[in-house]
XYZ file of C-alpha atoms in Angstrom:
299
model
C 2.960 -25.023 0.450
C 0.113 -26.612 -1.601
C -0.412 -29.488 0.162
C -0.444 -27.962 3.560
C -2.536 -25.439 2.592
C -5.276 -28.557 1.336
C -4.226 -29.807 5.224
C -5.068 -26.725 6.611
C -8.544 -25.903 5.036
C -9.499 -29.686 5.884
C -8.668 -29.507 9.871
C -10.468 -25.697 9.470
C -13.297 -27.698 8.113
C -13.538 -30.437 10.444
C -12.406 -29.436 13.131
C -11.568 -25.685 13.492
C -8.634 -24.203 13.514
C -5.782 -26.327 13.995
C -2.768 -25.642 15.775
C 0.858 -26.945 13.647
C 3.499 -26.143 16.036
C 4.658 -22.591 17.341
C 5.078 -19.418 14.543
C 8.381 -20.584 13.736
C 7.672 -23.970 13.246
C 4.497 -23.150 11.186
C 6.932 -21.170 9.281
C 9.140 -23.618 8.532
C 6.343 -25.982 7.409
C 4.796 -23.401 5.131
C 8.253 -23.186 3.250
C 8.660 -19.499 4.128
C 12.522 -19.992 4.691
C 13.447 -16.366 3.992
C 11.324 -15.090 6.854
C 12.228 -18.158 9.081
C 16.153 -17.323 8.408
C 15.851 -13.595 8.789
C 14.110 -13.762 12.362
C 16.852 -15.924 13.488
C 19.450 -13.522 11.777
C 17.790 -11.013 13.921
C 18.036 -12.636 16.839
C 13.737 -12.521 17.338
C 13.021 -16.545 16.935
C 12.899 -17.192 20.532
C 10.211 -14.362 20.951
C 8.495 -15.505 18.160
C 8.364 -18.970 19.038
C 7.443 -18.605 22.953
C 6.209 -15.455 23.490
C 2.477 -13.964 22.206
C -0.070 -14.719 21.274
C 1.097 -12.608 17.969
C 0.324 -12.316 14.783
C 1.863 -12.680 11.368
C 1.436 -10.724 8.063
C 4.121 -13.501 6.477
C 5.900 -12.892 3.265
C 6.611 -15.640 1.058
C 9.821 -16.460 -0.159
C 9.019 -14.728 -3.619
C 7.610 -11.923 -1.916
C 11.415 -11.313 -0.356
C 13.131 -11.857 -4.137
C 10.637 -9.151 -5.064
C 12.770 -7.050 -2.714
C 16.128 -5.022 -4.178
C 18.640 -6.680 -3.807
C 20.627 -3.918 -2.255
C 17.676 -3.366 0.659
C 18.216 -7.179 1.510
C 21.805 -6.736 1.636
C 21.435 -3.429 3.908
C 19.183 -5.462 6.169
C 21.926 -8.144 6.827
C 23.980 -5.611 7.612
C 22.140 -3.605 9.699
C 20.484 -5.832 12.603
C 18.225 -2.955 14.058
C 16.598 -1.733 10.862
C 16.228 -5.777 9.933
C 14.347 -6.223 13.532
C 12.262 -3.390 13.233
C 11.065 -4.046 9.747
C 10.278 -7.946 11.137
C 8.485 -6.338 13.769
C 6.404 -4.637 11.458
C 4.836 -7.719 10.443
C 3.678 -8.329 13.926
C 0.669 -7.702 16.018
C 0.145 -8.452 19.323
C -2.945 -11.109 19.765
C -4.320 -13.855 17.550
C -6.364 -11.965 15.238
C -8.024 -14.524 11.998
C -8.866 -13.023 8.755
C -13.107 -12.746 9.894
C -11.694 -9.933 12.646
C -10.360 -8.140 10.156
C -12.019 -5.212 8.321
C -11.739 -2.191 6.088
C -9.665 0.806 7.031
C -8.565 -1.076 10.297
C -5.370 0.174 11.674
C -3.630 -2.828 13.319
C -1.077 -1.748 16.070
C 2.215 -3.729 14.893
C 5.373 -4.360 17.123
C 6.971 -1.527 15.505
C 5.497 1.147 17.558
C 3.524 3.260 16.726
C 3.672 1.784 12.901
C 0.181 0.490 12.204
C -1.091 -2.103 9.262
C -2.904 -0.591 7.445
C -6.171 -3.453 6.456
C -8.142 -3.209 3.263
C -11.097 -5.242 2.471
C -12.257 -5.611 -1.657
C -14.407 -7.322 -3.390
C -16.744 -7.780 -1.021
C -14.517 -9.948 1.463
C -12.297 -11.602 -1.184
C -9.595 -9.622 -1.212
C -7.835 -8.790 2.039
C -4.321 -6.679 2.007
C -2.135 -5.337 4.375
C -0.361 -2.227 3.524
C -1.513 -3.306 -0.027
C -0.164 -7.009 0.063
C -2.692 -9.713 -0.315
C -3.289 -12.413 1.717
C -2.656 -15.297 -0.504
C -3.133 -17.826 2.424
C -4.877 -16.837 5.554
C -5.509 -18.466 9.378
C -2.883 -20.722 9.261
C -3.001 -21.356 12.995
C -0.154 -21.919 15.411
C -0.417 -22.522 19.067
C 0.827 -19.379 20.296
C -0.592 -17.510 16.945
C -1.996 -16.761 13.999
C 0.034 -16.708 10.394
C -1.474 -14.624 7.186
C 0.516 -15.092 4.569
C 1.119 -12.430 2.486
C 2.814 -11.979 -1.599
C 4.925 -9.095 -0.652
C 7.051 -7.371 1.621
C 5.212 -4.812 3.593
C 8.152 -2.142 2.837
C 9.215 0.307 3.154
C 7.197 1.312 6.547
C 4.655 3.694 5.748
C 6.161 6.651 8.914
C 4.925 9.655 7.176
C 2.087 11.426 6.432
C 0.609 11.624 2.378
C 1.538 15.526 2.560
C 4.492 14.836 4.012
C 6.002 11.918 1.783
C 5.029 14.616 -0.988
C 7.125 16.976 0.263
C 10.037 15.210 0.797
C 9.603 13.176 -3.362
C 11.740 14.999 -5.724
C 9.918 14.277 -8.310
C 6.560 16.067 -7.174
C 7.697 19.538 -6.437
C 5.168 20.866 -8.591
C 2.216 18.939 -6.592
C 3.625 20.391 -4.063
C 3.457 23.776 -5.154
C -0.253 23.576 -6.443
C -1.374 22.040 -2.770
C 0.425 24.976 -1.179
C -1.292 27.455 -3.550
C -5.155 25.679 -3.563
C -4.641 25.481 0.593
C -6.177 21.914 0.427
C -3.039 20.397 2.471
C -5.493 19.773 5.566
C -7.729 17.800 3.269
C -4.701 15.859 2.685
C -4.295 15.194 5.845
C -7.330 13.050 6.677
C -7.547 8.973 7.230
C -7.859 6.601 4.701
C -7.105 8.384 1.389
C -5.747 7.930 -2.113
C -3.666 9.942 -3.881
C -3.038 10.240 -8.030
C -0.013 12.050 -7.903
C 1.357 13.446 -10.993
C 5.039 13.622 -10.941
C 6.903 17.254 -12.499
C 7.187 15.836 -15.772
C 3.368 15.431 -15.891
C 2.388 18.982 -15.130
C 5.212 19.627 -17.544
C 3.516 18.164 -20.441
C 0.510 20.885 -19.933
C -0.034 23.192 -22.988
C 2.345 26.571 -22.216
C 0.663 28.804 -19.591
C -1.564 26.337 -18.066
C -0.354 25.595 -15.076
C 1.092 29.794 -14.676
C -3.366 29.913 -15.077
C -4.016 26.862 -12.678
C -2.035 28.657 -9.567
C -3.909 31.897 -10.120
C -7.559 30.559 -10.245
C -7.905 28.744 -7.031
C -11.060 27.133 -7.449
C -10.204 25.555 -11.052
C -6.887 24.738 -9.442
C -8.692 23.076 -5.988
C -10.927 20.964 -9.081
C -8.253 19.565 -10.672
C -5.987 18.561 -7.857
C -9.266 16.864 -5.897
C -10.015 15.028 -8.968
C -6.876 13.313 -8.062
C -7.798 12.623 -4.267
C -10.598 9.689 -3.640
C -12.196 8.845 -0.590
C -10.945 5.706 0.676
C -7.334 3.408 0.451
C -7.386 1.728 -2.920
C -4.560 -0.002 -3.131
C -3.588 -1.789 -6.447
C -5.566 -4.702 -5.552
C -8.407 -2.751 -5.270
C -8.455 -1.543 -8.333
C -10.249 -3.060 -11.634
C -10.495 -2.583 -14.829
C -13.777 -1.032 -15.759
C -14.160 0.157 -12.362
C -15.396 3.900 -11.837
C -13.802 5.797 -8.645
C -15.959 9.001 -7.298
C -12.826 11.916 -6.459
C -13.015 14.126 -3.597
C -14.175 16.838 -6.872
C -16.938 14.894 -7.440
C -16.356 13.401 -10.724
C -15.668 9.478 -11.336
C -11.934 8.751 -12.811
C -11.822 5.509 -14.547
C -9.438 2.927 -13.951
C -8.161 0.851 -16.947
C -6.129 -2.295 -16.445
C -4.535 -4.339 -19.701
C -1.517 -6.314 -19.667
C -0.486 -5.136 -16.300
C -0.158 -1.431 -17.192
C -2.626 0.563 -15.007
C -4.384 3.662 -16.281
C -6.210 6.446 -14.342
C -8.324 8.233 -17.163
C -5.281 9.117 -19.431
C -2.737 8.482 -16.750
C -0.370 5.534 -16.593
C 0.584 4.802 -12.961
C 4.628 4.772 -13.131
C 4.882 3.927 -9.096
C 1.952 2.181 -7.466
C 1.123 1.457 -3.786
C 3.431 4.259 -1.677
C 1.601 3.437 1.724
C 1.157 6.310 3.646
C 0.299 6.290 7.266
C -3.359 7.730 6.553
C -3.660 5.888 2.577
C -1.707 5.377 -0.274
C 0.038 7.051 -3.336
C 0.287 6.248 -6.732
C 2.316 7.983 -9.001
C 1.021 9.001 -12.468
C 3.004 10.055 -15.769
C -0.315 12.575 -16.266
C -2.197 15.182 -15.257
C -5.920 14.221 -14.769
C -8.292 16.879 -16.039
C -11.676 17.003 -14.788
C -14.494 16.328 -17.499
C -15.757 20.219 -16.896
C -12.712 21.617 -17.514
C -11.329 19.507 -20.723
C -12.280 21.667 -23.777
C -11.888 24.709 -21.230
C -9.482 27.611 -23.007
C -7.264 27.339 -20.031
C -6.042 23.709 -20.454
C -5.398 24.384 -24.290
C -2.945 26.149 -26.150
């Protein structure tokens, strides 16, 4: 994959993009054998090789190992889910990495899924659905492969208050949305969510959270100190960095040895795309700064 990739930045270079075959060849020559053998599983290569122009958000082999081993072996059992998550990966036209941009929904084959695109670092970064594109533009003559270091599964089909509701393991959240009537907020494009699981609002001092569903407007605080504006998916996060909440108040994002922290908060479950942001599950609480010596968050 090396080598072509040197290949394919020197014919970019010299003489624009440059055409290696149809999707399924360029496939093949980029070593992506997982993907190339699961389209033909699904019975898609002839599409993919004659049809479009389309699109490819293309997972590398490693990206697919990354995957449970029990998902895989549902998906070779199951042609129709395997064919609709392939789709997934798909959009219709030839669209390079410089049409991209932040918060774009791209339409995908999988109707009416959408890619979610994020944009970080000022253009170095690009994901889709959270997965960066290790390898971008690598052109084919009937389209356009981005390749991609993992999976983009499972397909983000519900809404952020929605895949709350139906998590076991965030009843509480639930509960505190219901009570602070912020669920609508919820509901708008291009969020992300800190969401504390039960055990987290567990580990309150006694009474606190019996105190927190009484007082609406402490309670609407604390749970928008866990909302920001904006889909920051794990690769848009660094460590250092300082991320204004819908509250008002920066959280600060700590990353060392792969553990990431939200203020106090490790994140146990990172990147749950959502079809208007993304999720991450914390093992914490996160207190706003006004509120942390305040009698009601102490014993």
């Amino acid at each position: 994959m090396k080598v072509l990739a040197v290949v394919s930045v020197l014919c970019v270079l010299t003489t624009g993009y440059c055409q290696q075959g149809n999707l399924v060849e360029l496939a093949e020559q980029l070593g992506a054998k997982t993907l190339v053998a699961l389209v033909k599983e699904a019975g898609l290569a002839e599409t993919i090789a004659t049809g479009g122009p389309f699109t490819i958000f293309g997972p590398t082999d490693e990206a697919f190992s990354k995957l449970p081993k029990f998902i895989l072996n549902y998906l070779s059992k199951n042609k129709t889910a395997l064919q609709d998550v392939l789709k997934y990966h798909v959009v219709s036209g030839k669209v390079y990495s410089s049409q991209l941009s932040n918060e774009l929904e791209a339409a995908s084959l999988l109707a009416p899924a959408k890619i979610r695109i994020n944009i970080y670092q000022g253009g170095k970064v690009i994901t889709a659905d959270g997965s960066p594109v290790v390898m971008p533009d690598q052109n084919a003559t009937n389209g356009v492969i981005h390749v991609v270091n993992r999976v983009l599964f499972p397909i983000p089909l519900e809404t952020m208050v929605d895949a709350v509701k139906n998590d076991r393991q965030l009843k509480t959240l639930l509960t505190a949305v219901s009570a602070a009537g912020i669920a609508s907020a919820l509901g708008a494009d291009g969020l992300t969510l800190f969401a504390p699981t039960d055990r987290a609002f567990a580990k309150l001092p006694a009474g606190t959270l019996n105190n927190l569903l009484k007082n609406k407007t402490a309670l609407t605080d604390v749970l928008t100190y866990h909302v920001v504006k904006g889909t920051d998916f794990s690769a848009g996060l660094s460590n250092g960095a300082k991320v204004a909440t819908l509250e008002g108040k920066n959280v600060v994002v700590s990353i060392q040895n792969g553990e990431v922290k939200i203020d106090n908060a490790v994140v146990i479950r990172p990147d749950d795309a959502v079809t208007n942001g993304v999720i991450h599950i914390i093992d914490n609480v996160l207190i706003p700064p006004q509120y942390r010596q305040d009698p009601l968050f102490r014993n």
